[in-house]
mmCIF file of N, CA and C in Angstrom:
data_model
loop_
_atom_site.group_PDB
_atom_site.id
_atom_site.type_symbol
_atom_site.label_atom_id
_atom_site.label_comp_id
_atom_site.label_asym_id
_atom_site.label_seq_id
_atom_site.Cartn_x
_atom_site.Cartn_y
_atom_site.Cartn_z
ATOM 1 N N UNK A 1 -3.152 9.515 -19.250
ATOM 2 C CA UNK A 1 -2.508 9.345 -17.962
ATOM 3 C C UNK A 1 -2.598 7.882 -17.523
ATOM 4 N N UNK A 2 -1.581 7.546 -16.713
ATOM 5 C CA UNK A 2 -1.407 6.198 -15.923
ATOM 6 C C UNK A 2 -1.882 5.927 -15.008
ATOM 7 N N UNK A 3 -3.082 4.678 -14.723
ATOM 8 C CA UNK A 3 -3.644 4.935 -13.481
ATOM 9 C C UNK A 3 -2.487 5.336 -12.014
ATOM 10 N N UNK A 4 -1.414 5.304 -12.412
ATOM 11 C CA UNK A 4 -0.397 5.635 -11.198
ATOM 12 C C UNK A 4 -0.902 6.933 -11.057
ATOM 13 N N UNK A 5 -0.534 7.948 -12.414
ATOM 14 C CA UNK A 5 -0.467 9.302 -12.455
ATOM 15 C C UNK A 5 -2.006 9.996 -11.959
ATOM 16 N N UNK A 6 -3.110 9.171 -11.955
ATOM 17 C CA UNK A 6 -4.287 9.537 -11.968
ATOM 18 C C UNK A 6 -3.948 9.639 -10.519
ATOM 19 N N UNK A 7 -4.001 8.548 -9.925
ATOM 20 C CA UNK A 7 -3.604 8.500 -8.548
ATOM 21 C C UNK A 7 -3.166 9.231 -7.541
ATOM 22 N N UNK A 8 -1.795 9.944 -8.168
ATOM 23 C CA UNK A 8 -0.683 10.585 -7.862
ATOM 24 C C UNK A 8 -1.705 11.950 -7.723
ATOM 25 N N UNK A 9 -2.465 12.442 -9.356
ATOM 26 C CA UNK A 9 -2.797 13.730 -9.373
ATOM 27 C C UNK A 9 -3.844 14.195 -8.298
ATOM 28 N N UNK A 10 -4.506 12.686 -8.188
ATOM 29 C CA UNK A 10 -5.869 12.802 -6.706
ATOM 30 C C UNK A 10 -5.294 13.268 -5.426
ATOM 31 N N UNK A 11 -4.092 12.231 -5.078
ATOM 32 C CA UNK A 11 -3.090 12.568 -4.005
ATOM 33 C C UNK A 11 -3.060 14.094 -3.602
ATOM 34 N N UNK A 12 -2.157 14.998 -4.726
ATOM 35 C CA UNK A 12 -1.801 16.206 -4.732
ATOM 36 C C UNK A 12 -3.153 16.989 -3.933
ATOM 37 N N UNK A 13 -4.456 16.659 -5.448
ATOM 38 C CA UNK A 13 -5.414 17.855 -5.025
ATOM 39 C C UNK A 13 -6.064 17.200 -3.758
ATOM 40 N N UNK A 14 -6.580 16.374 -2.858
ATOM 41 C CA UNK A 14 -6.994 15.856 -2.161
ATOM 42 C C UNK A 14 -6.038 16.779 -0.827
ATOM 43 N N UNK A 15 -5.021 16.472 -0.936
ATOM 44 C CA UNK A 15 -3.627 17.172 -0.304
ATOM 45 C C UNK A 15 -4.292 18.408 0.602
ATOM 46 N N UNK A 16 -4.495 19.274 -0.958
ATOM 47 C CA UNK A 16 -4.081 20.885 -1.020
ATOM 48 C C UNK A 16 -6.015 20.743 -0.559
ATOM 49 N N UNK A 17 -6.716 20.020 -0.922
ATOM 50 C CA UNK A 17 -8.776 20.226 -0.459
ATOM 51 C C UNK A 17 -8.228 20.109 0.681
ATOM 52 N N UNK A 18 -7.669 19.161 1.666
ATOM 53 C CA UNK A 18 -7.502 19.247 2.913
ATOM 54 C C UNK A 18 -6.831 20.745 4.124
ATOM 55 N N UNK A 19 -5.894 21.296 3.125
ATOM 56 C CA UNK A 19 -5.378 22.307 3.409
ATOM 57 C C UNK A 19 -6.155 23.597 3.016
ATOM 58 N N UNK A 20 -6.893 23.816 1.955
ATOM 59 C CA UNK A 20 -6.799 24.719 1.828
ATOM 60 C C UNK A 20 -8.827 25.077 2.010
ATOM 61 N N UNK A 21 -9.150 23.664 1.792
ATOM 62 C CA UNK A 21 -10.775 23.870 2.184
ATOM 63 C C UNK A 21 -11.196 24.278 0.204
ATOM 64 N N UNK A 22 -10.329 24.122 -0.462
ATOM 65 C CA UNK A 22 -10.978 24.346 -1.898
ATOM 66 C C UNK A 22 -11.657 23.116 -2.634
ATOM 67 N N UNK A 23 -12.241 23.281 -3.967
ATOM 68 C CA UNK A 23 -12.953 22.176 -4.409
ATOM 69 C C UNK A 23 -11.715 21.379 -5.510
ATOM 70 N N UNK A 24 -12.058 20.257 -5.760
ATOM 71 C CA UNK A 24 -11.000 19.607 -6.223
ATOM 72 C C UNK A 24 -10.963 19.922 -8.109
ATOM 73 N N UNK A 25 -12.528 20.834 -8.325
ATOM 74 C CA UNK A 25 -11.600 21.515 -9.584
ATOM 75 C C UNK A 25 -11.293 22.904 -9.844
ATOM 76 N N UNK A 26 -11.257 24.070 -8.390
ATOM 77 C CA UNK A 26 -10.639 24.845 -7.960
ATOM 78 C C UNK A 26 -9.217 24.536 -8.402
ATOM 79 N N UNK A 27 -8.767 23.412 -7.542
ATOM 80 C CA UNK A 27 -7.425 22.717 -7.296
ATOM 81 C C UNK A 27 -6.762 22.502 -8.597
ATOM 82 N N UNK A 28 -7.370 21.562 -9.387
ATOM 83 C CA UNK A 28 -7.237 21.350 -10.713
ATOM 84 C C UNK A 28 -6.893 22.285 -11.295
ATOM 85 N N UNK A 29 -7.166 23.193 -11.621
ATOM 86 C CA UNK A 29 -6.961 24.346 -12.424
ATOM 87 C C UNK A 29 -5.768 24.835 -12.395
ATOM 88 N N UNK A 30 -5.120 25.101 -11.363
ATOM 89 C CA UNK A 30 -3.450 25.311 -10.741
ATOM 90 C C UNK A 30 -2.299 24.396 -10.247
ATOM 91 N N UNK A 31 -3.044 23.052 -10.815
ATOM 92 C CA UNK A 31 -2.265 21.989 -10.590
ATOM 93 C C UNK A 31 -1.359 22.225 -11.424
ATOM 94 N N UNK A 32 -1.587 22.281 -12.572
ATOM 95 C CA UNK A 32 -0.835 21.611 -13.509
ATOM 96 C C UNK A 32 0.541 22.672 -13.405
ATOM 97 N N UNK A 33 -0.229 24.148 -13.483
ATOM 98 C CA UNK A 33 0.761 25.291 -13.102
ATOM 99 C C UNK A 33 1.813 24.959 -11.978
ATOM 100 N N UNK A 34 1.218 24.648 -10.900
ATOM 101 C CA UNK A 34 2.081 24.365 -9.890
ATOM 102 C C UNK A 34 3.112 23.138 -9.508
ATOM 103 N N UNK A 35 2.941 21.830 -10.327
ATOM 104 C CA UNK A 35 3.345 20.982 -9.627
ATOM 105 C C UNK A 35 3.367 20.588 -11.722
ATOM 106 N N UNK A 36 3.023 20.869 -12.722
ATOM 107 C CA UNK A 36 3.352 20.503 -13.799
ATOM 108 C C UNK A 36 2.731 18.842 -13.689
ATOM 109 N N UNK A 37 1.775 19.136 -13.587
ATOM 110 C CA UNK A 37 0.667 17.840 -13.663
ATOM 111 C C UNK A 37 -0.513 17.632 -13.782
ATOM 112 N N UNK A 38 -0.634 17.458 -14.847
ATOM 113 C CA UNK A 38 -2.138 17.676 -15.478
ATOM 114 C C UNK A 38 -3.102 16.528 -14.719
ATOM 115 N N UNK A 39 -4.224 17.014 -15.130
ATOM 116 C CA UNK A 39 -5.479 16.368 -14.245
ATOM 117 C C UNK A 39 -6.392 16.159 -15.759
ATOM 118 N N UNK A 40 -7.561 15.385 -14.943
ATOM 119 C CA UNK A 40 -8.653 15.113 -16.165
ATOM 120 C C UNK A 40 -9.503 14.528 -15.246
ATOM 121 N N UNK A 41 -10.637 13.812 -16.163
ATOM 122 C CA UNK A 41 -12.269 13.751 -15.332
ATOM 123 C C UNK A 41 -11.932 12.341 -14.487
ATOM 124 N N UNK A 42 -10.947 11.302 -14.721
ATOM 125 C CA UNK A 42 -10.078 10.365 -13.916
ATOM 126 C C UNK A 42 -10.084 10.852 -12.589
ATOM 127 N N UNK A 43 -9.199 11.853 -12.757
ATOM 128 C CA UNK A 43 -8.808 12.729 -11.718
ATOM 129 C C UNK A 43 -9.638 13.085 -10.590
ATOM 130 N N UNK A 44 -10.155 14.209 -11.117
ATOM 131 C CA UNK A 44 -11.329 14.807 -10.613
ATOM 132 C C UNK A 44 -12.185 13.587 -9.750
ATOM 133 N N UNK A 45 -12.482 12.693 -10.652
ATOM 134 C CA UNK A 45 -13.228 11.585 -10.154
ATOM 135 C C UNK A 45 -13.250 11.329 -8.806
ATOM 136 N N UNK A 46 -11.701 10.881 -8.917
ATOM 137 C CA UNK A 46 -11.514 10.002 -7.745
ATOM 138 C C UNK A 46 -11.516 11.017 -7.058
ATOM 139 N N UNK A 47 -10.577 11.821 -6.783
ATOM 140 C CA UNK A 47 -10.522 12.824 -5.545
ATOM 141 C C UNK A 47 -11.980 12.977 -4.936
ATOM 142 N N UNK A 48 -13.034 13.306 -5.684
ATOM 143 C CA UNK A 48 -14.162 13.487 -5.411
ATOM 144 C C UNK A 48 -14.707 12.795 -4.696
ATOM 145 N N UNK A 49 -14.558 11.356 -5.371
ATOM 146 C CA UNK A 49 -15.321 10.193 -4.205
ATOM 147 C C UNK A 49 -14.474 9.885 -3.169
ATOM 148 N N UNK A 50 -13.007 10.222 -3.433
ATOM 149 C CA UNK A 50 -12.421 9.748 -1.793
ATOM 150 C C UNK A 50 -12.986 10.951 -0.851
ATOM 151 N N UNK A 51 -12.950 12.500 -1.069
ATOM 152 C CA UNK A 51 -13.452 13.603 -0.362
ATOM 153 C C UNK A 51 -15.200 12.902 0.038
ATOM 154 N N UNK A 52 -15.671 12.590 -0.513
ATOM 155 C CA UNK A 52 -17.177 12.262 -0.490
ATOM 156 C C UNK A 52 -17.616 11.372 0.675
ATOM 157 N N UNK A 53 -16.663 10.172 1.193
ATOM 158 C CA UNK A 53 -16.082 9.238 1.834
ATOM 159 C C UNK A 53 -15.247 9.790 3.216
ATOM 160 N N UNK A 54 -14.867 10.268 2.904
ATOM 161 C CA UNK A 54 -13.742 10.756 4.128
ATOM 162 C C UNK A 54 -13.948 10.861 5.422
ATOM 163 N N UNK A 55 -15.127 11.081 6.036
ATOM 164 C CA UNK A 55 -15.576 10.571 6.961
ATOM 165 C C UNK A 55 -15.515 8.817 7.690
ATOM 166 N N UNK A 56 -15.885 7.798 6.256
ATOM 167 C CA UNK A 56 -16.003 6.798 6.654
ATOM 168 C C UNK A 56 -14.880 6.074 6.572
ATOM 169 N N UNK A 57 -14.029 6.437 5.284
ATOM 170 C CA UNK A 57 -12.510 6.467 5.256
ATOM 171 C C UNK A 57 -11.587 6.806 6.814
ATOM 172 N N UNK A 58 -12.058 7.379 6.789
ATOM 173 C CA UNK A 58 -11.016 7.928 8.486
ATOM 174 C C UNK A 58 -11.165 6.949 9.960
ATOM 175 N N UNK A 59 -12.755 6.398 9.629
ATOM 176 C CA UNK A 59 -13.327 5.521 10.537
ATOM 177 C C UNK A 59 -12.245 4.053 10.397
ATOM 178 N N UNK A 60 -12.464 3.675 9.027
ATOM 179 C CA UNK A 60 -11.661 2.576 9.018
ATOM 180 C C UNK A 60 -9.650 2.959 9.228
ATOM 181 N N UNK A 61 -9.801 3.995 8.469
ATOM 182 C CA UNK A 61 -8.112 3.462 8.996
ATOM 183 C C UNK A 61 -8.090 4.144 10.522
ATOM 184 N N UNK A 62 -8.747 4.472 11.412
ATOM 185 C CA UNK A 62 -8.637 4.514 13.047
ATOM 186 C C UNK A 62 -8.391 3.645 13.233
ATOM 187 N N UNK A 63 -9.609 2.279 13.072
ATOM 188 C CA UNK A 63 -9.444 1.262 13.518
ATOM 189 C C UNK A 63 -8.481 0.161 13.236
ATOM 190 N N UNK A 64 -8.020 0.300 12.266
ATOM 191 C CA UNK A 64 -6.080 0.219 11.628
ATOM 192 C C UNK A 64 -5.043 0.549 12.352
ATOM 193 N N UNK A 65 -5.183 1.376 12.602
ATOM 194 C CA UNK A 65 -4.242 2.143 13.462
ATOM 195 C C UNK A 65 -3.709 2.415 14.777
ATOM 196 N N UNK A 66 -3.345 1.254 15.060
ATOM 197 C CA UNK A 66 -3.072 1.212 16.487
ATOM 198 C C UNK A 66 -1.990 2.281 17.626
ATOM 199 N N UNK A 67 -1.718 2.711 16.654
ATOM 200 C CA UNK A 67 -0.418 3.542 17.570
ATOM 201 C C UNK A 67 -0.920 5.216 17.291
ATOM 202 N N UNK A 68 -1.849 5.401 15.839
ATOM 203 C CA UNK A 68 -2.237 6.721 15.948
ATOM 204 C C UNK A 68 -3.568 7.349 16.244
ATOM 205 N N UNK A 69 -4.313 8.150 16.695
ATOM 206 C CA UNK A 69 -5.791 8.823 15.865
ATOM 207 C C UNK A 69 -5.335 9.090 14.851
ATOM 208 N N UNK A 70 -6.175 9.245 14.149
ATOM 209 C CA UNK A 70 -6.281 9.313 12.941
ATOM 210 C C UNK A 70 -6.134 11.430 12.512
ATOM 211 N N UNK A 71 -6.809 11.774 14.392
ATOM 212 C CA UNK A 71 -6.164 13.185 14.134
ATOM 213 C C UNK A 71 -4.746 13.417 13.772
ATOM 214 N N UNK A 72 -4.038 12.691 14.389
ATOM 215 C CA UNK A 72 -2.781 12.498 14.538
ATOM 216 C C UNK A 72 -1.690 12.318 13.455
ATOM 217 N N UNK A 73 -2.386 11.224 12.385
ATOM 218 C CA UNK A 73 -1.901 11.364 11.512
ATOM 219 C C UNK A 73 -1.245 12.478 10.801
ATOM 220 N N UNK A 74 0.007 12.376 9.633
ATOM 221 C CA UNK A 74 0.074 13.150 9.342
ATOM 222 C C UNK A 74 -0.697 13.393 7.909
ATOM 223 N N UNK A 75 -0.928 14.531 7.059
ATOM 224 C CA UNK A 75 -1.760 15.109 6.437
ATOM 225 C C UNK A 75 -1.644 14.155 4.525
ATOM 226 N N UNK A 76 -0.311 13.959 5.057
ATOM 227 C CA UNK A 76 0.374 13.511 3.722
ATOM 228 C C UNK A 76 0.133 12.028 3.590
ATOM 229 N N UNK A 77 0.057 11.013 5.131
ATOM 230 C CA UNK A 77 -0.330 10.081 5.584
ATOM 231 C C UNK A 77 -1.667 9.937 4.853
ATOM 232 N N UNK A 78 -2.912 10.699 5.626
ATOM 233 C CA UNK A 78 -4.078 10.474 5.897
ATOM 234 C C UNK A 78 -4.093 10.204 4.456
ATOM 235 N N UNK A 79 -3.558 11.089 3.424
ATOM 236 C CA UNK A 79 -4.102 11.360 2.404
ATOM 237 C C UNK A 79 -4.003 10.386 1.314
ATOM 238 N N UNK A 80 -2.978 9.326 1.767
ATOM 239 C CA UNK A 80 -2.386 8.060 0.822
ATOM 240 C C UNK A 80 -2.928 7.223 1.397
ATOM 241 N N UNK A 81 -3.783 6.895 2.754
ATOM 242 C CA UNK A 81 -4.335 6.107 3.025
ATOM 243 C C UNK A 81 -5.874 6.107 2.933
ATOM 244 N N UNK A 82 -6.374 7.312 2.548
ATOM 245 C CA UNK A 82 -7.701 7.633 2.004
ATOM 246 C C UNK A 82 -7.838 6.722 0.603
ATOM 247 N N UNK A 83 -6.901 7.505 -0.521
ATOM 248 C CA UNK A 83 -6.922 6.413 -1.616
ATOM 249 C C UNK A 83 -6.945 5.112 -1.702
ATOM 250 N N UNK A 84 -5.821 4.197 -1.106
ATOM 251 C CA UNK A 84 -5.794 3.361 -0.673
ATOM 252 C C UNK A 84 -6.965 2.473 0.043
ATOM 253 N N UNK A 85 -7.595 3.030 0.664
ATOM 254 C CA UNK A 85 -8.385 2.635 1.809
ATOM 255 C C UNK A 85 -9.923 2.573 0.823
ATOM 256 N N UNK A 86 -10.209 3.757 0.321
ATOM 257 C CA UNK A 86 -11.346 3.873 -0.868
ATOM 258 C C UNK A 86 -10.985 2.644 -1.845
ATOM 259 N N UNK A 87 -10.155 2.681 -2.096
ATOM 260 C CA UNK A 87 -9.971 1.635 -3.538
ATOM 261 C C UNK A 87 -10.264 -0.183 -2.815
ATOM 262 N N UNK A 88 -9.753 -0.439 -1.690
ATOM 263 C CA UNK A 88 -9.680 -1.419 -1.325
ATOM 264 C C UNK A 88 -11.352 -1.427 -0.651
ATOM 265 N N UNK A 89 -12.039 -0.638 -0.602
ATOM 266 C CA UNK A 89 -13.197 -0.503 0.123
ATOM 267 C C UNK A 89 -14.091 -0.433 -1.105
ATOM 268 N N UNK A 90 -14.379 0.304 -1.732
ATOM 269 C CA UNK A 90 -15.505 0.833 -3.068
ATOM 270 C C UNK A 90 -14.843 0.196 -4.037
ATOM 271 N N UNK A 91 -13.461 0.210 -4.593
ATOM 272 C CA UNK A 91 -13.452 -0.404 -5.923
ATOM 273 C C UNK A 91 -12.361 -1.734 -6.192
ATOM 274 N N UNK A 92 -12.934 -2.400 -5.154
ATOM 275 C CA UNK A 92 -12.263 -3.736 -5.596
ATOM 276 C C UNK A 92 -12.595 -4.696 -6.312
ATOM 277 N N UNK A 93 -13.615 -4.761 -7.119
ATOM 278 C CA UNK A 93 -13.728 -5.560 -8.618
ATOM 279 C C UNK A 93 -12.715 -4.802 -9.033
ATOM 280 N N UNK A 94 -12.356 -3.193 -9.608
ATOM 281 C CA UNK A 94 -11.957 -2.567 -10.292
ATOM 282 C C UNK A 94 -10.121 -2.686 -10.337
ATOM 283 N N UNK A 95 -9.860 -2.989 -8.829
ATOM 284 C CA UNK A 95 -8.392 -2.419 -7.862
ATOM 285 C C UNK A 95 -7.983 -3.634 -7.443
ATOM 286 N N UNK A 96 -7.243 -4.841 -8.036
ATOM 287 C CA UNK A 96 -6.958 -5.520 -7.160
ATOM 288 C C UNK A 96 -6.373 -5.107 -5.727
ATOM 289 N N UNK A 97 -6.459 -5.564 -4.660
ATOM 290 C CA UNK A 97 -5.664 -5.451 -3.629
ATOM 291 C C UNK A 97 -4.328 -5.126 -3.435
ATOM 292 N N UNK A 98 -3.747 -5.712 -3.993
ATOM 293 C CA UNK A 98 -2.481 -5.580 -4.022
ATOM 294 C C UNK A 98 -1.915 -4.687 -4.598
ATOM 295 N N UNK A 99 -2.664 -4.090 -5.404
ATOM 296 C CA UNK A 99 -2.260 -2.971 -6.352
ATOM 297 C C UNK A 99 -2.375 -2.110 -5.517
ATOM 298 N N UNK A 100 -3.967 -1.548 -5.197
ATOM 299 C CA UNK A 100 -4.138 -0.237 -4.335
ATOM 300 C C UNK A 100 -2.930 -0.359 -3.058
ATOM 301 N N UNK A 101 -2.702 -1.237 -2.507
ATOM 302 C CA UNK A 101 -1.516 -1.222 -1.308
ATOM 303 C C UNK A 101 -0.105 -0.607 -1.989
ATOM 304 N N UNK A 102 0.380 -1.326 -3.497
ATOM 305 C CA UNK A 102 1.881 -1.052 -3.486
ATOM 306 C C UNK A 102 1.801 0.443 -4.193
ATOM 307 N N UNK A 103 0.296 0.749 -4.780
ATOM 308 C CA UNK A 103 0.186 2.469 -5.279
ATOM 309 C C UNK A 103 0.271 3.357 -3.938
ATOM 310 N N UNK A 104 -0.041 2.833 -2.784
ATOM 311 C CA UNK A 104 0.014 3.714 -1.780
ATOM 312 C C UNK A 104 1.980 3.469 -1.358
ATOM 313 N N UNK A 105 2.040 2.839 -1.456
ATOM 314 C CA UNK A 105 3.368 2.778 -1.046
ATOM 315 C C UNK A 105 4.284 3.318 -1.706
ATOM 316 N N UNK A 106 4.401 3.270 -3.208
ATOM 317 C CA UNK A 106 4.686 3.793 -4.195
ATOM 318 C C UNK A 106 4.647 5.478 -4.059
ATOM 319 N N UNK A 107 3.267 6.024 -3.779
ATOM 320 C CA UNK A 107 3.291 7.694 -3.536
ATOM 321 C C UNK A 107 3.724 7.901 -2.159
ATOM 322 N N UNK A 108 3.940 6.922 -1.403
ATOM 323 C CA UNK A 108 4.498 7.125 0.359
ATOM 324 C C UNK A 108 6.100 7.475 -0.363
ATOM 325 N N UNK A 109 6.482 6.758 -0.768
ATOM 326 C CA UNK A 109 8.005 6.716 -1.957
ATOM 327 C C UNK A 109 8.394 8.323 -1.704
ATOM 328 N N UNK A 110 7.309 8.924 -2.809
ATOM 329 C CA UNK A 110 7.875 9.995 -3.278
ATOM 330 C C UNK A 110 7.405 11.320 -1.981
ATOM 331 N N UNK A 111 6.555 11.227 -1.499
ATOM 332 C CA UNK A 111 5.348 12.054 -0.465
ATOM 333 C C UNK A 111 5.977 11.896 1.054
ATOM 334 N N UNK A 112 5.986 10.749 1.782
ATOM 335 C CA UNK A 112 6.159 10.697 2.908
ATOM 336 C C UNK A 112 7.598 10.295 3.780
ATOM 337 N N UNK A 113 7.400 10.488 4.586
ATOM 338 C CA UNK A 113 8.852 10.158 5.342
ATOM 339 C C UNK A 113 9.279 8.822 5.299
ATOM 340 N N UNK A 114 10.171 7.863 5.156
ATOM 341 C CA UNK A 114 10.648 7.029 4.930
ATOM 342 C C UNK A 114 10.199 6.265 6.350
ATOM 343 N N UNK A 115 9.941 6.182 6.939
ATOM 344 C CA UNK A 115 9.612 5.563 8.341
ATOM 345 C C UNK A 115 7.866 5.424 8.341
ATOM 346 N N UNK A 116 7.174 6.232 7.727
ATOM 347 C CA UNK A 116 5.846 6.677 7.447
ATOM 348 C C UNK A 116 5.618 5.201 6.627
ATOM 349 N N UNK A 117 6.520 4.656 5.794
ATOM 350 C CA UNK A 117 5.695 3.699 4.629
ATOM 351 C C UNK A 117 5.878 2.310 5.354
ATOM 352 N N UNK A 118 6.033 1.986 6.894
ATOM 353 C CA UNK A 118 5.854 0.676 7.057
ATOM 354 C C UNK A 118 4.156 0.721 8.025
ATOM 355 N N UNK A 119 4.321 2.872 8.782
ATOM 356 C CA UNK A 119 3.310 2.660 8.983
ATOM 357 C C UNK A 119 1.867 2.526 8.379
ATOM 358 N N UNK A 120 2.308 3.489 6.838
ATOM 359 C CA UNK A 120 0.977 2.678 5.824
ATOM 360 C C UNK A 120 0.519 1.432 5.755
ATOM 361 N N UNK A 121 1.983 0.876 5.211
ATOM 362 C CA UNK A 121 1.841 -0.882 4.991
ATOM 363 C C UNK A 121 1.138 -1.292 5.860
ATOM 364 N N UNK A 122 1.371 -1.303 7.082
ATOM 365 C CA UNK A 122 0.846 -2.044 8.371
ATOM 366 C C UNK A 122 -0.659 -1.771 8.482
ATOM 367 N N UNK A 123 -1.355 -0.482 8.284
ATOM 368 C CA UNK A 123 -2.065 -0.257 8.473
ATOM 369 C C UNK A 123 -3.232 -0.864 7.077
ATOM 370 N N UNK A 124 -2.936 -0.826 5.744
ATOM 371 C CA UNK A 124 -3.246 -1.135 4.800
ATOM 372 C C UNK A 124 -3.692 -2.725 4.870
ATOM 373 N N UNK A 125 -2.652 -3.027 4.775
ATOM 374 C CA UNK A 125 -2.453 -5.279 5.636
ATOM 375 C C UNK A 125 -3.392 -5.839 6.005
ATOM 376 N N UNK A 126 -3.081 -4.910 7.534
ATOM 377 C CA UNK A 126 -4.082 -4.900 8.321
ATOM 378 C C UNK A 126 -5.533 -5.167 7.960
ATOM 379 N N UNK A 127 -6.050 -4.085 7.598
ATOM 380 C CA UNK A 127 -7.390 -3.736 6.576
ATOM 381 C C UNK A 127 -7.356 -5.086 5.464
ATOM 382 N N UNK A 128 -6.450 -5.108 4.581
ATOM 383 C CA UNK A 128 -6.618 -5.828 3.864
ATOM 384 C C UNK A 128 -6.815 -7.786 4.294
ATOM 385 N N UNK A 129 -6.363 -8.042 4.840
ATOM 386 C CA UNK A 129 -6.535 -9.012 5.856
ATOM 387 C C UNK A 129 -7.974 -9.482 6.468
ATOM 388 N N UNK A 130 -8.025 -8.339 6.930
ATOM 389 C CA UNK A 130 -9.538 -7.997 7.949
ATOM 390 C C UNK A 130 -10.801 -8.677 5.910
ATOM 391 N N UNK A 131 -10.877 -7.718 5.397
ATOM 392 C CA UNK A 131 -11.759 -7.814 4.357
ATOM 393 C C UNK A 131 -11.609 -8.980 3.800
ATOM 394 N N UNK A 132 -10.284 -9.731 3.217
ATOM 395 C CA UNK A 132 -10.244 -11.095 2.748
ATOM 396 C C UNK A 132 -10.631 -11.489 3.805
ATOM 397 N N UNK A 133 -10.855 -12.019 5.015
ATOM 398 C CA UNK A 133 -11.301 -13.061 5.919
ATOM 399 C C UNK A 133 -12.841 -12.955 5.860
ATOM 400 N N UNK A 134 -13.037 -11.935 5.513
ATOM 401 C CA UNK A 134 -15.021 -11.379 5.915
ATOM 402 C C UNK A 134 -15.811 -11.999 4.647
ATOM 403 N N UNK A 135 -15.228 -12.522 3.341
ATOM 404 C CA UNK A 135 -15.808 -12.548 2.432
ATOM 405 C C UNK A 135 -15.623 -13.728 2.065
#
């Protein structure tokens, strides 16, 4: 798999953990059935540590977010900006910057409402901005 697709597959089950309160290799298991997209320990991975995070994840993109709570958000939102937000937070030796931003934008593409991906961007920027100045 492509780190896109790894990405993409975290997206999905992260998605459906939010909705449905299951574990992300519950999820796994009927991914592939459902949506014809296989998963692996990539996979699994990440979802895991963004779920693991999500608390502190949610903290930062609040404070991003000027126009929403973060309750507010929508589900499909929260969930591309979790990745995003983890990668630019925990794995940036690993993630350049710029990458984790245009992968979130990229699954905003296919996932979110077309009006939704300037409020990622903005919010992402934002963040990203904030961290290059701190270091």
């Amino acid at each position: 798999m492509t780190k896109h697709e790894i990405r993409e597959a975290a997206f999905i089950i992260l998605y459906q953990m939010e909705l449905t309160g299951q574990t992300s290799e519950e999820i796994a298991d009927c991914t592939y059935e459902a949506f014809e997209m296989p998963s692996n320990k990539a996979v699994i991975s990440l979802a895991d540590k963004v779920w693991e995070k999500k608390e502190e994840l949610d903290e930062i993109i609040g404070k991003y977010s000027p126009s929403r709570s973060t309750s507010r958000i929508s589900k499909v939102n929260i969930t591309i900006l979790r990745i995003a937000v983890y990668e630019l937070t925990f794995e940036n030796e690993k993630v350049p910057p710029k990458v984790a931003i245009n992968e979130a934008i990229e699954i905003s593409k296919a996932y979110a409402e077309k009006n939704d991906r300037v409020f990622i961007n903005g919010v992402l920027n934002s963040y990203f901005k904030d961290t290059e100045k701190s270091e």
